[in-house]
XYZ file of C-alpha atoms in Angstrom:
787
model
C -4.529 -16.710 -51.977
C -4.272 -13.120 -53.070
C -7.218 -11.090 -51.376
C -9.302 -9.130 -53.661
C -9.714 -6.027 -52.804
C -12.490 -4.235 -51.106
C -15.049 -0.647 -52.321
C -17.307 1.256 -49.649
C -20.773 1.755 -50.199
C -22.635 5.318 -50.721
C -23.477 4.413 -47.059
C -20.353 3.437 -45.978
C -18.896 6.771 -47.507
C -21.194 8.624 -45.670
C -20.480 7.365 -42.264
C -16.639 7.444 -43.203
C -16.842 11.320 -43.671
C -18.708 11.930 -40.668
C -15.890 10.010 -38.648
C -13.387 12.099 -40.588
C -15.186 15.512 -39.643
C -15.805 14.340 -36.374
C -11.859 13.537 -35.706
C -11.089 17.226 -37.124
C -8.992 15.081 -39.696
C -8.311 15.740 -43.576
C -7.886 12.813 -45.829
C -4.198 13.703 -45.936
C -4.055 13.725 -42.331
C -5.924 9.982 -42.049
C -3.015 8.923 -44.838
C -0.505 10.098 -42.949
C -1.546 8.414 -39.491
C -1.749 5.207 -41.509
C 2.312 5.785 -42.991
C 0.377 5.040 -46.205
C 0.177 7.431 -49.477
C -2.799 9.321 -50.393
C -3.788 7.940 -53.311
C -5.690 4.419 -51.513
C -7.005 6.982 -49.272
C -8.673 8.988 -52.126
C -9.824 6.021 -54.162
C -11.627 4.777 -50.329
C -13.780 7.998 -50.243
C -14.425 8.174 -54.475
C -15.908 4.334 -53.314
C -13.136 2.270 -55.861
C -11.663 -0.888 -55.374
C -8.745 -0.890 -52.841
C -6.719 -3.577 -51.134
C -8.623 -5.523 -47.983
C -5.761 -4.463 -46.161
C -5.970 -0.751 -46.570
C -9.606 -0.622 -46.430
C -9.635 -2.325 -43.409
C -7.036 0.213 -41.750
C -8.842 2.999 -42.908
C -11.990 1.541 -41.185
C -10.766 0.689 -37.724
C -8.568 4.045 -37.825
C -12.327 5.848 -38.432
C -13.698 3.510 -35.380
C -16.120 1.847 -38.100
C -16.788 -1.871 -39.248
C -15.057 -2.628 -42.105
C -17.807 -5.086 -43.569
C -20.671 -2.148 -42.631
C -18.674 0.386 -44.812
C -18.588 -2.408 -47.562
C -21.897 -3.407 -47.214
C -20.476 -6.938 -46.123
C -22.293 -9.398 -43.463
C -20.483 -8.830 -40.168
C -18.876 -12.529 -40.294
C -16.734 -11.738 -43.071
C -13.281 -12.424 -42.613
C -9.861 -12.119 -45.173
C -9.566 -15.246 -47.142
C -6.024 -15.926 -45.853
C -6.632 -19.489 -45.121
C -7.279 -22.356 -47.339
C -11.077 -23.050 -48.644
C -9.731 -26.566 -47.362
C -12.834 -28.176 -44.718
C -11.114 -29.954 -41.867
C -12.731 -32.933 -39.740
C -13.112 -32.234 -36.192
C -10.747 -35.410 -35.724
C -7.976 -34.066 -37.938
C -7.904 -30.383 -36.371
C -7.448 -31.948 -32.864
C -4.398 -34.152 -34.086
C -2.958 -31.102 -35.470
C -3.598 -29.111 -32.660
C -1.566 -31.697 -30.394
C 0.954 -32.037 -32.966
C 1.442 -28.235 -33.546
C 1.625 -27.986 -29.364
C 4.035 -30.478 -29.219
C 6.274 -28.295 -31.698
C 5.742 -25.753 -30.238
C 6.576 -26.766 -26.057
C 10.136 -26.335 -25.858
C 9.854 -22.372 -27.428
C 6.911 -22.035 -24.311
C 8.715 -23.518 -22.248
C 11.822 -21.494 -22.938
C 9.955 -18.272 -22.970
C 7.953 -18.752 -20.204
C 8.903 -21.473 -17.674
C 11.358 -19.009 -15.500
C 11.360 -15.716 -13.894
C 14.196 -13.366 -14.218
C 13.936 -12.015 -10.303
C 15.049 -8.156 -8.656
C 18.467 -8.873 -6.948
C 18.500 -12.549 -7.599
C 21.492 -13.451 -9.745
C 19.812 -17.166 -10.686
C 16.265 -17.430 -12.898
C 13.285 -18.803 -10.439
C 10.743 -21.684 -12.262
C 7.524 -19.599 -12.570
C 5.330 -22.844 -10.929
C 7.508 -22.839 -7.687
C 6.423 -19.374 -6.720
C 3.621 -18.709 -9.069
C 0.072 -16.915 -6.719
C -2.882 -17.085 -8.181
C -4.461 -13.431 -9.244
C -7.633 -11.502 -8.207
C -8.990 -9.386 -10.577
C -11.585 -6.349 -10.543
C -14.260 -6.708 -12.781
C -14.846 -2.908 -12.170
C -12.017 -0.877 -13.244
C -11.390 1.849 -10.664
C -10.075 4.416 -12.918
C -13.199 4.468 -14.886
C -15.463 5.274 -12.125
C -17.547 8.167 -11.253
C -17.028 8.991 -7.935
C -16.906 12.571 -5.573
C -13.849 12.491 -2.962
C -16.450 12.520 -0.337
C -17.241 8.566 -1.231
C -13.420 7.642 -1.148
C -13.908 9.575 2.163
C -16.326 7.352 3.340
C -14.767 4.154 2.340
C -11.723 5.464 4.286
C -12.233 3.798 7.501
C -8.259 3.700 8.162
C -5.126 3.698 7.032
C -4.855 -0.339 6.779
C -7.754 -0.119 3.957
C -6.308 2.671 2.067
C -5.109 0.186 -0.804
C -8.613 -1.454 -0.954
C -10.230 2.354 -2.009
C -12.610 2.867 -4.062
C -15.555 1.265 -3.580
C -13.437 -2.434 -2.475
C -16.040 -3.795 -1.128
C -18.291 -3.497 -3.921
C -16.110 -4.227 -6.744
C -15.989 -7.928 -7.056
C -13.019 -9.980 -6.703
C -12.725 -12.910 -9.505
C -10.090 -15.461 -9.739
C -7.607 -14.713 -12.916
C -8.070 -18.171 -14.243
C -11.937 -17.943 -14.149
C -12.195 -14.905 -16.068
C -9.951 -15.969 -18.804
C -12.044 -18.887 -19.218
C -15.229 -16.722 -19.396
C -14.324 -14.267 -22.092
C -12.329 -14.758 -25.076
C -11.281 -11.637 -25.674
C -9.292 -9.812 -22.322
C -7.827 -7.129 -21.162
C -5.699 -7.627 -18.201
C -4.868 -4.131 -16.793
C -2.579 -3.602 -13.386
C -0.484 -1.451 -11.825
C 3.301 -1.197 -12.123
C 4.819 -5.015 -10.712
C 0.985 -6.226 -10.189
C 2.085 -9.383 -11.746
C 0.374 -8.950 -15.235
C 3.505 -10.692 -17.332
C 3.471 -13.318 -14.705
C -0.332 -14.299 -15.244
C 0.174 -14.488 -18.905
C 3.282 -16.356 -18.498
C 1.218 -19.407 -16.304
C -1.966 -18.830 -19.207
C 0.863 -20.019 -21.200
C 2.816 -22.925 -19.359
C -0.632 -24.485 -18.128
C -2.054 -24.495 -21.976
C 1.163 -25.841 -22.953
C 0.829 -28.554 -20.563
C -3.091 -29.054 -21.224
C -4.001 -28.150 -18.370
C -5.733 -25.099 -19.467
C -7.362 -24.509 -22.397
C -6.375 -27.996 -23.943
C -7.859 -27.538 -27.325
C -5.353 -24.447 -27.785
C -1.575 -23.970 -29.176
C -0.417 -20.793 -26.471
C 1.485 -18.246 -28.169
C 3.120 -15.387 -25.574
C 4.169 -12.212 -27.866
C 6.218 -9.472 -26.004
C 4.819 -6.554 -27.453
C 8.265 -4.796 -27.249
C 10.394 -7.473 -28.613
C 7.456 -7.678 -31.656
C 8.145 -3.887 -31.959
C 11.494 -3.765 -31.934
C 12.087 -6.496 -33.925
C 10.442 -4.509 -37.032
C 12.793 -2.954 -38.722
C 10.034 -0.970 -40.379
C 6.377 0.267 -40.205
C 5.615 -1.939 -42.891
C 7.098 -4.920 -40.741
C 4.834 -4.573 -37.836
C 3.160 -7.488 -39.014
C 1.178 -9.611 -36.131
C -0.240 -12.066 -38.291
C 3.374 -12.535 -40.024
C 5.337 -12.522 -36.728
C 2.861 -15.168 -35.275
C 3.530 -17.461 -38.951
C 7.065 -17.002 -38.728
C 7.532 -17.915 -34.907
C 5.569 -21.089 -35.843
C 8.089 -21.614 -38.486
C 11.063 -21.128 -36.629
C 9.336 -24.435 -34.691
C 8.949 -26.439 -37.629
C 5.337 -25.691 -38.732
C 3.960 -24.842 -42.130
C 2.236 -21.182 -42.760
C -0.433 -23.267 -43.941
C -0.872 -25.349 -40.481
C -0.186 -21.922 -38.872
C -3.395 -20.600 -41.022
C -5.777 -23.275 -40.567
C -5.375 -22.935 -36.840
C -6.140 -19.200 -36.734
C -8.775 -19.572 -38.683
C -9.983 -22.487 -36.436
C -9.766 -20.466 -33.665
C -7.536 -22.833 -32.152
C -4.597 -20.087 -30.961
C -4.594 -18.652 -27.211
C -2.655 -15.358 -27.973
C -1.013 -13.408 -25.086
C 0.336 -10.199 -26.015
C 1.909 -9.030 -22.815
C 3.356 -5.823 -21.580
C 1.216 -3.000 -24.478
C 2.173 -0.198 -22.161
C 6.213 -0.973 -22.733
C 6.009 -0.107 -26.723
C 8.052 2.502 -27.634
C 5.876 5.636 -28.223
C 6.212 5.995 -31.792
C 4.870 2.683 -32.603
C 2.021 2.541 -30.168
C -0.255 3.519 -32.896
C 1.107 1.021 -35.648
C 1.307 -1.718 -32.972
C -2.548 -1.041 -32.139
C -4.201 -1.185 -35.283
C -2.041 -4.751 -35.466
C -4.126 -6.241 -32.611
C -7.524 -4.971 -33.733
C -6.632 -6.051 -37.175
C -5.729 -9.654 -36.130
C -8.689 -9.635 -33.311
C -10.924 -8.695 -35.781
C -9.903 -10.935 -38.582
C -8.965 -14.269 -36.841
C -11.885 -13.443 -33.922
C -12.438 -16.795 -33.353
C -8.798 -17.274 -30.984
C -8.935 -16.945 -27.224
C -6.619 -12.990 -26.918
C -5.090 -11.813 -23.596
C -3.885 -8.836 -23.624
C -2.052 -6.952 -20.719
C -1.490 -3.532 -20.087
C -0.278 -1.066 -17.335
C -3.718 0.173 -16.285
C -2.740 4.578 -16.519
C -1.129 3.894 -19.863
C -4.688 1.952 -21.052
C -6.105 4.798 -23.653
C -6.584 2.244 -26.726
C -9.780 0.467 -26.148
C -10.524 -2.632 -28.630
C -13.892 -3.554 -29.640
C -14.641 -6.711 -27.998
C -12.337 -7.148 -25.356
C -13.665 -7.154 -21.531
C -11.375 -5.226 -19.329
C -10.198 -5.932 -15.794
C -7.983 -4.819 -13.446
C -5.396 -7.109 -11.406
C -6.287 -6.789 -7.856
C -3.836 -6.279 -4.736
C -2.552 -9.131 -2.644
C -4.778 -10.214 0.145
C -3.392 -11.139 3.330
C -3.996 -14.719 2.251
C -1.999 -14.160 -1.420
C 0.466 -12.122 0.805
C 0.955 -15.383 3.005
C 1.115 -18.036 0.079
C 3.865 -15.984 -1.996
C 6.256 -15.610 1.107
C 5.898 -19.203 1.904
C 6.886 -20.202 -1.942
C 9.176 -17.264 -1.933
C 11.615 -19.012 1.052
C 11.493 -22.372 -0.740
C 11.807 -21.220 -4.146
C 13.867 -17.979 -4.567
C 15.998 -18.367 -1.063
C 16.730 -21.819 -2.270
C 16.074 -23.314 1.529
C 14.753 -26.544 2.052
C 11.266 -27.340 1.937
C 10.920 -27.480 5.469
C 13.560 -24.601 6.460
C 11.735 -22.351 3.827
C 8.435 -23.198 5.612
C 9.603 -22.403 9.081
C 11.683 -19.261 7.829
C 8.434 -18.025 5.646
C 6.013 -18.844 9.032
C 8.623 -16.424 10.993
C 8.035 -14.016 8.178
C 4.266 -13.788 8.374
C 4.214 -13.421 12.274
C 6.436 -10.683 12.520
C 4.861 -8.472 9.140
C 1.699 -8.941 10.877
C 3.286 -7.328 14.490
C 1.416 -4.049 15.011
C 5.009 -1.840 14.418
C 4.859 -3.654 10.659
C 1.952 -1.731 9.262
C 3.471 0.188 7.062
C 5.441 -3.015 5.694
C 2.245 -4.674 5.063
C 0.814 -1.861 3.234
C 3.936 -2.749 0.523
C 3.681 -6.201 0.599
C 0.121 -5.717 -1.029
C 2.163 -5.114 -4.449
C 4.005 -8.218 -5.379
C 7.011 -6.714 -6.704
C 8.076 -4.568 -3.475
C 6.758 -7.892 -1.468
C 9.577 -10.127 -3.115
C 11.731 -7.224 -2.345
C 10.046 -7.355 1.226
C 10.962 -11.242 1.438
C 14.422 -10.526 0.273
C 15.135 -7.856 3.048
C 13.960 -10.019 5.760
C 16.142 -12.702 4.273
C 19.510 -11.068 4.565
C 19.040 -9.633 7.470
C 17.302 -12.031 9.757
C 14.179 -9.549 10.299
C 12.495 -6.338 9.765
C 15.737 -4.476 10.964
C 15.900 -1.931 8.014
C 15.602 1.656 8.799
C 11.905 2.379 7.647
C 13.099 5.586 5.372
C 15.572 3.248 3.542
C 13.086 0.839 3.132
C 10.904 3.404 1.605
C 13.431 4.390 -0.811
C 14.184 1.069 -2.165
C 11.003 0.697 -2.784
C 10.905 4.110 -4.742
C 13.472 3.339 -6.906
C 12.287 -0.241 -7.524
C 9.242 1.261 -9.035
C 10.653 4.924 -10.404
C 13.360 2.620 -12.595
C 14.929 -0.802 -11.325
C 11.733 -2.602 -12.162
C 12.058 -1.199 -16.345
C 15.897 -1.436 -15.903
C 16.062 -5.202 -15.459
C 13.924 -5.976 -17.865
C 15.775 -3.936 -20.640
C 12.962 -1.290 -20.626
C 13.531 2.314 -21.726
C 10.623 4.643 -21.044
C 9.473 7.322 -23.274
C 10.462 10.968 -21.806
C 6.567 12.306 -22.077
C 7.327 14.653 -19.650
C 9.097 17.972 -19.214
C 12.481 15.723 -19.462
C 12.561 15.398 -15.889
C 15.460 14.061 -14.323
C 14.926 11.371 -11.376
C 16.185 13.753 -8.719
C 13.880 16.302 -9.965
C 11.103 14.161 -10.099
C 11.653 12.872 -6.740
C 11.807 16.297 -5.712
C 8.537 17.105 -7.238
C 6.862 13.988 -5.431
C 8.117 15.631 -2.215
C 6.541 18.581 -3.099
C 3.328 17.160 -4.289
C 2.804 14.776 -1.004
C 3.877 17.506 1.763
C 1.355 20.101 0.188
C -1.476 17.312 -0.182
C -0.549 15.716 3.815
C -0.382 19.197 5.531
C -3.699 19.775 3.832
C -5.503 16.026 5.296
C -5.927 15.053 1.498
C -5.304 11.867 0.608
C -7.283 12.373 -2.326
C -7.300 15.338 -4.691
C -9.465 16.110 -8.072
C -6.938 15.808 -11.418
C -7.277 19.885 -11.653
C -5.488 20.674 -8.417
C -2.324 18.063 -8.625
C -2.019 19.824 -12.426
C -2.065 23.250 -10.612
C 0.851 22.206 -8.149
C 2.783 20.723 -10.502
C 2.964 23.660 -12.428
C 3.718 25.326 -9.718
C 7.047 22.998 -9.279
C 7.995 24.219 -13.049
C 7.430 27.485 -12.545
C 10.813 26.576 -11.286
C 12.377 25.823 -14.006
C 13.370 28.649 -16.452
C 11.139 29.041 -19.933
C 8.432 26.662 -18.966
C 5.830 29.169 -18.334
C 6.174 30.624 -21.555
C 2.444 29.991 -22.911
C -0.544 28.399 -21.106
C -1.657 26.191 -23.970
C 2.225 24.714 -23.422
C 2.032 24.970 -19.721
C -1.312 22.887 -19.436
C 0.342 19.952 -22.038
C 3.577 20.031 -20.196
C 1.553 19.291 -16.654
C -0.558 16.822 -18.242
C 2.639 14.735 -19.707
C 4.400 15.188 -16.280
C 1.184 13.333 -14.255
C 0.833 10.471 -16.906
C 4.746 9.956 -16.606
C 4.741 9.831 -13.172
C 1.351 8.003 -13.457
C 2.662 5.301 -16.175
C 5.705 4.769 -15.559
C 6.147 4.913 -12.151
C 3.055 4.110 -10.437
C 3.614 6.525 -7.774
C 0.486 8.517 -8.274
C -3.003 6.341 -8.991
C -6.674 7.496 -10.215
C -8.851 6.089 -7.585
C -11.801 7.182 -9.675
C -12.162 9.654 -12.885
C -10.208 12.489 -12.262
C -9.466 11.860 -8.684
C -5.933 10.773 -7.795
C -4.112 9.748 -4.860
C -0.848 8.081 -3.840
C -0.076 4.639 -4.471
C 0.666 3.926 -0.765
C -0.371 6.307 2.123
C 3.086 4.983 3.665
C 4.446 6.677 0.760
C 2.917 10.041 0.715
C 3.864 9.980 4.391
C 7.572 9.488 3.106
C 7.608 12.103 0.746
C 6.333 14.385 3.026
C 9.338 13.635 5.387
C 11.484 14.115 2.752
C 10.442 17.653 1.907
C 11.269 18.376 5.618
C 14.612 16.916 5.110
C 15.395 18.871 2.404
C 14.716 22.153 4.389
C 16.541 21.620 7.515
C 15.985 25.159 9.637
C 13.916 26.650 12.375
C 10.632 27.945 10.537
C 10.713 24.017 8.816
C 10.745 22.530 12.105
C 8.143 24.714 13.666
C 5.700 24.048 10.608
C 6.409 20.211 11.372
C 5.936 20.115 15.470
C 2.448 21.821 14.999
C 1.188 18.486 14.301
C 2.663 16.801 16.665
C -0.291 15.918 18.527
C -2.021 14.289 15.428
C -1.633 10.563 15.136
C -1.737 10.804 11.476
C 1.948 12.941 11.496
C 3.772 10.388 13.285
C 5.274 8.268 10.624
C 6.233 11.447 9.218
C 8.014 12.361 12.505
C 9.942 9.200 12.830
C 10.618 9.220 9.176
C 12.118 12.797 9.607
C 14.652 12.731 12.059
C 15.465 9.150 11.239
C 16.918 10.682 7.649
C 18.728 14.040 9.326
C 22.163 14.088 9.490
C 21.527 15.411 13.332
C 18.370 15.320 14.920
C 19.141 17.454 18.262
C 17.357 20.615 16.316
C 14.292 18.979 16.211
C 14.260 17.167 18.932
C 14.446 19.940 21.296
C 11.547 21.787 19.761
C 9.359 18.983 20.058
C 10.368 18.775 23.274
C 9.530 22.228 24.497
C 5.940 21.994 22.181
C 5.651 18.751 24.850
C 6.346 20.204 27.760
C 4.189 23.511 26.945
C 0.831 21.112 25.977
C 0.062 21.041 29.981
C 2.251 24.127 31.333
C -0.914 26.113 32.092
C -3.105 23.467 33.405
C -2.103 23.917 37.628
C -3.973 20.660 38.346
C -2.004 18.568 36.106
C 1.513 20.707 36.911
C 0.822 19.260 40.774
C 0.135 16.135 39.073
C 3.809 15.967 37.779
C 5.386 17.567 40.725
C 4.265 14.137 42.467
C 4.947 11.966 40.010
C 8.413 13.362 39.891
C 8.380 13.216 43.892
C 6.722 9.452 43.919
C 9.795 8.532 41.170
C 12.325 10.145 43.550
C 11.783 8.161 46.292
C 12.029 4.734 44.938
C 15.306 3.007 44.566
C 15.971 1.559 41.693
C 18.458 0.375 39.026
C 16.102 2.349 35.765
C 16.176 5.462 34.553
C 14.739 8.416 36.018
C 12.090 9.353 33.246
C 10.937 5.459 32.968
C 9.966 5.456 36.533
C 7.803 8.721 36.081
C 6.432 6.649 33.144
C 5.410 3.623 35.445
C 3.426 5.568 37.637
C 1.775 8.004 34.868
C 0.254 4.979 33.487
C -0.656 2.874 36.714
C -2.401 5.620 37.827
C -4.034 5.887 34.634
C -4.874 2.434 34.496
C -6.167 2.508 38.085
C -8.802 5.290 37.659
C -12.280 5.427 36.661
C -12.188 3.763 33.020
C -10.688 7.568 31.631
C -7.549 6.270 29.930
C -7.105 3.830 27.287
C -3.149 3.582 26.482
C -2.642 1.604 23.405
C -0.081 -1.294 24.855
C 0.403 -0.646 28.636
C 3.918 0.464 29.058
C 4.546 1.522 25.845
C 6.342 5.324 26.969
C 8.239 2.873 29.798
C 9.591 0.461 27.278
C 10.938 2.777 24.826
C 12.996 4.230 27.610
C 14.706 1.032 29.210
C 13.428 -2.351 27.064
C 12.285 -5.152 29.216
C 11.665 -4.621 32.462
C 11.869 -6.776 35.373
C 10.236 -4.892 38.405
C 11.832 -4.133 41.560
C 10.408 -5.068 44.960
C 8.850 -1.191 45.098
C 7.530 -0.620 41.619
C 6.065 -4.516 41.652
C 4.246 -4.083 45.005
C 3.250 -0.758 43.633
C 1.661 -2.025 40.833
C -0.085 -4.619 42.741
C -1.599 -1.474 45.133
C -2.489 0.341 41.950
C -4.586 -3.207 40.688
C -6.369 -3.518 43.998
C -7.599 0.390 43.644
C -8.511 -0.403 39.794
C -10.428 -3.478 41.100
C -12.199 -1.505 43.397
C -13.335 0.789 40.841
C -14.316 -2.267 38.601
C -16.687 -3.525 41.983
C -18.134 -0.232 42.225
C -18.981 -0.002 38.606
C -20.041 -3.975 38.411
C -22.670 -3.556 41.315
C -24.511 -0.831 39.817
C -25.266 -3.309 36.047
C -24.687 -6.852 36.749
C -24.888 -9.075 40.361
C -22.941 -11.160 38.259
C -20.328 -10.015 36.502
C -19.757 -7.901 40.485
C -19.266 -11.449 41.733
C -16.672 -12.199 39.336
C -15.147 -8.956 39.907
C -15.299 -9.502 43.821
C -13.126 -12.869 43.631
C -10.818 -11.112 41.538
C -10.184 -8.191 43.923
C -10.157 -10.455 46.940
C -7.130 -12.431 45.193
C -5.611 -9.297 44.161
C -5.722 -7.887 47.595
C -4.141 -11.122 49.094
C -1.418 -10.864 46.894
C -0.539 -7.570 47.373
C -0.591 -8.109 51.411
C 1.937 -10.874 50.945
C 3.909 -8.829 49.057
C 4.095 -6.255 51.887
C 7.648 -6.206 53.701
C 7.321 -3.171 55.699
C 5.532 -4.244 59.226
C 3.358 -1.056 59.963
C 2.118 -1.328 56.704
C 1.296 -5.149 56.963
C -0.470 -4.611 59.785
C -3.065 -2.345 58.973
C -3.834 -3.600 55.626
C -4.550 -6.798 57.610
C -6.662 -5.379 59.818
C -8.089 -3.771 56.773
C -8.853 -6.722 54.927
C -10.481 -8.771 58.487
C -13.135 -6.160 57.571
C -14.476 -7.890 54.277
C -17.129 -10.519 55.118
C -16.283 -13.755 52.959
C -17.751 -13.941 49.425
C -17.680 -17.665 48.555
C -19.991 -18.559 51.972
C -22.302 -15.791 51.212
C -22.237 -13.599 48.015
C -25.781 -11.812 49.238
C -24.276 -10.586 52.870
C -20.940 -9.405 50.589
C -23.088 -7.154 47.970
C -25.246 -5.771 50.922
C -22.029 -4.919 52.873
C -20.148 -3.505 49.490
C -22.684 -1.490 49.001
C -23.548 0.095 52.430
C -19.427 0.155 53.246
C -17.589 -0.544 50.519
C -16.386 3.037 50.030
C -15.765 4.268 53.336
C -13.715 0.905 53.229
C -11.243 2.278 50.020
C -11.027 5.792 51.151
C -9.484 3.930 54.340
C -7.568 1.847 51.852
C -6.607 5.484 49.817
C -5.547 7.072 53.083
C -2.989 4.072 53.791
C -1.899 4.397 50.725
C -1.200 7.703 50.713
C 0.850 7.625 54.163
C 2.850 4.689 53.307
C 3.381 4.962 49.959
C 2.502 7.912 49.028
C -0.069 6.675 45.960
C -3.773 6.363 46.228
C -4.698 10.001 45.156
C -7.953 10.968 43.538
C -7.086 13.341 41.162
C -10.245 14.108 40.033
C -9.533 15.520 36.346
C -12.086 16.586 34.535
C -12.554 15.492 30.610
C -10.337 17.923 29.254
C -7.152 17.620 31.698
C -8.282 13.727 30.674
C -7.457 14.097 27.304
C -5.097 16.365 27.562
C -3.101 14.203 29.844
C -3.343 11.065 27.466
C -1.877 13.475 24.402
C 0.278 14.958 26.818
C 1.505 10.817 27.266
C 1.190 10.213 23.234
C 3.623 13.361 22.314
C 6.092 12.294 24.987
C 5.813 8.572 23.517
C 6.541 9.913 20.279
C 9.575 12.054 21.230
C 11.036 9.348 22.790
C 10.477 6.727 19.325
C 11.855 9.702 17.476
C 14.856 10.053 20.050
C 15.438 6.177 19.629
C 15.063 6.387 15.947
C 16.863 9.147 15.323
C 19.723 8.464 12.562
C 21.939 11.019 14.936
C 21.833 13.321 17.971
C 24.207 14.053 20.828
C 24.499 12.437 24.354
C 24.001 15.917 25.800
C 20.470 16.370 23.964
C 19.902 12.961 24.105
C 20.386 13.076 28.365
C 19.027 16.390 28.544
C 15.757 15.030 27.194
C 15.760 12.013 28.884
C 16.249 13.836 32.177
C 13.409 15.965 32.569
C 10.745 13.991 30.264
C 7.302 13.921 32.098
C 8.263 16.883 34.584
C 6.693 19.880 35.917
C 7.476 22.632 34.564
C 9.301 24.012 37.947
C 11.249 20.597 38.134
C 12.473 21.168 34.265
C 14.036 25.034 35.483
C 15.786 23.100 38.376
C 17.434 20.528 36.599
C 17.990 22.756 33.902
C 19.751 25.194 36.384
C 21.671 21.881 38.183
C 23.314 21.388 35.587
C 24.322 24.761 34.159
C 25.993 25.196 38.425
C 27.631 22.107 37.684
C-alpha cells in the first residue's frame, strides 16, 4: 500500500527553522546530510506535501517529532501494514508458526561462539554466564577526581569505580524485561554480543519473551550488505530475512505492526564511520514507526554518541567473583573439552590459584570476559599461572588492541593521526609513565589531551595549526578509548586506564624503552613506594640484561640505613650471628631468618606480611637445621614474654591463656637444647616459675613482682650461650626504617629471581652482600678483589 504524503504545519515549520538555526545548518546542508536532493527539503520548509519517508527523516535529523511537525497525534504511524484486524488467537498462531520457521536461522546465527585461539566453535549455552548491568552510565556521572579517590580504597577495587557501591547492579535479563527499548553499552570484550545472542536463543525456545519472535542483526553486516545508501533500510532488511525463512512479507508487516518482534541490533560501534549516520536514522525510524516491538541495541560505551528517543541506557558491569568462578568452571568443560568431572576439578584448581595473593594482577584482568577466557586458556596450556607477567600483559594488550576485532573480521576506521600499532603503544607507554610518576590514577580530559599533543609533536607537521591539533588530539583519544578500551571515562571528562595493572605495565615499558643510568636512577628513587613494586618486577622481567638496574637498586638499599649507627651495629650483629651457625643455606637467607626472628620477638613493633618472605625468596622451602630450630623457639619464648607483659596489664583471662602458651613454648624449647650447660641453666630458670594451673592468681602476682627480672635473666643466658636475646631498643623511626629496609631487600631479591637475564657475577655479589652493614660489604668486596 502506498503511503500518502505529509506537510508541515505553520507551527511545525517554525520549530524546524529554529532547529536548523541551532545546528547552524542551511537547507542544502540538511539535504546533503540526509543524502537526498534539495527539492523535498525546500518543499518541507514551504509547507508543501512531500513523501512520508522524507518527512520523517527530515524531522528526525532535526531532533523533532514528525507527528508534532505535521500537526498529527503522537500515535500516528506509517501505513505499512494491512488494516485487517487480527484476532488474538489468530495472532498467537501466526507467532508460533513464524517462530518455528525462524528457529533454524536463529540457531545458526546465535547458538555458537567463535572464541579467540580456539579452532572449534563452542555452544553458547555451555559457557554463557549471566551478566549484570549498571543502572547509571559511568561516563555520564558528574564527579570530581577527589570523589574517585575517596572510593579508591585499594588497588583491588580499582575496577569498581566510580561510585560502584551506589550504582545498583541488576541482572541483565531482568532489565530487558523491564524496558521495551534498551541500549546495552559496554567496554570491548565485556559480553554484549554474547548477551544478545543468548536473548535470541532463549526467545527462540519460548523461554524468554514467549510471545515474541527474535531477529538478530549484526549492524556491521547490515551496513556491508547495502550496496548503496538507498538500500540501508532496516524494514526491508527484516522483511528479506523473514522471506528467506519462507515467511510472507504481509505476515512480517503484521507482526511488526502488532509488536511481536524482539529486535536485537548488535554492534552499532562496528558500522563503518561513513555509514553511521544513515544507519542511526534507520534505527530511529524503525523504532518510532514500530514502537510496539521490543528493541535491544548493543554498542561500545566509548562509541556511544547517538541517543535514541525512548531508549533506556545501561552499562554491562565487570564480572564479580561469583561470575568469574561460574565462567571458569564452564570454560574448563565446554572450551577445554574436558569431561564434566575433570573440568570441574581443573576449574576449582584455577579458582583456588586465582585467589592467591600473588595473582592479584591476574584477578584484575579477569573481570573482563574476553581476558578471562584467555587467562583460562593460558592456565590450561601451562598447567598453572606460570606465564611471565610481562608476557601476560602484552598478550592482553594485543587482544584489546587488534586481535579481538581481527577474529570477528572487523576493521576499525582510523580516526586519529593514522598511528601505527607500534606508535599507539609508545603513546600509551608515555601517558602511563607520566601519570603514574605523578601519582595520578585519574586525570582530566584536558590533561590527557595535552600529553597526547606532546607525543604527537614528535611527528613532523602535526603542530601546524592549533585548531587542527585539537581535532587530532581528540581523534587519537577517541580511537584509544573506543577501539581499544584501554582508556576509559570514569566520570564526565575524567579518564583512567582500564586496568591499573596495565598502567603499571605501560610505565615499565617506558623505562625499558630507554635503558640507561639516568632512567634507572629515576626508577630507583621510588624503591620504597609499594605502588611501584610491580613496575620494578615488570621492568627487570622485560630487560635483555638486568645487571645495571639491579646493582643500582642494591646500592640504594644499602644507603637506606647507612647513616643510622644503631641499625648498622644491628646488621653487624646479624652478620656475626648468622656466620656462627653451621647450615646448608645461603648466608643471606640465614641473615633474613634472624632479622625476622628479632622483629617478630620484639614489642609488637614489626608486622611482616607472611613470615619469612625474604628468606623463602632466597632459598625456597626451608627445613630448619637444629641450630635454626632452637633459636626460633628461643625467640618465640621472648615473644611470649612480651605478650604476657601486655596481657597482664589488660585482661586476667587473656593473660592466663598467654601464660599457658608461654609455659608450653618454654618447655618445648628446653627439650630442644643439646648443650648441657645451657640446658642446665634453663632448667634452673624454669624451676623459678610457679604452677599456672594449680594457682593462677599466685602466678599473676609472681609475674607482676618478679617477671621482669626473670625475663632479663633469660635474655642474659641467651646472649651468653646463643648470642641472641638483645633488647635493641629501636625508636619508632628506626623501626619504620628497618621495615622499609626489609621490604626493599625483598623487592630486590624478587627482581633478581624474575629478571629475564642477569650474570652470575652480579647475582652472587648481590646475594653475598645482602643485609650487611656498610663496613661488612666493603670487607666482602675487598676479599673478592684480592682473591
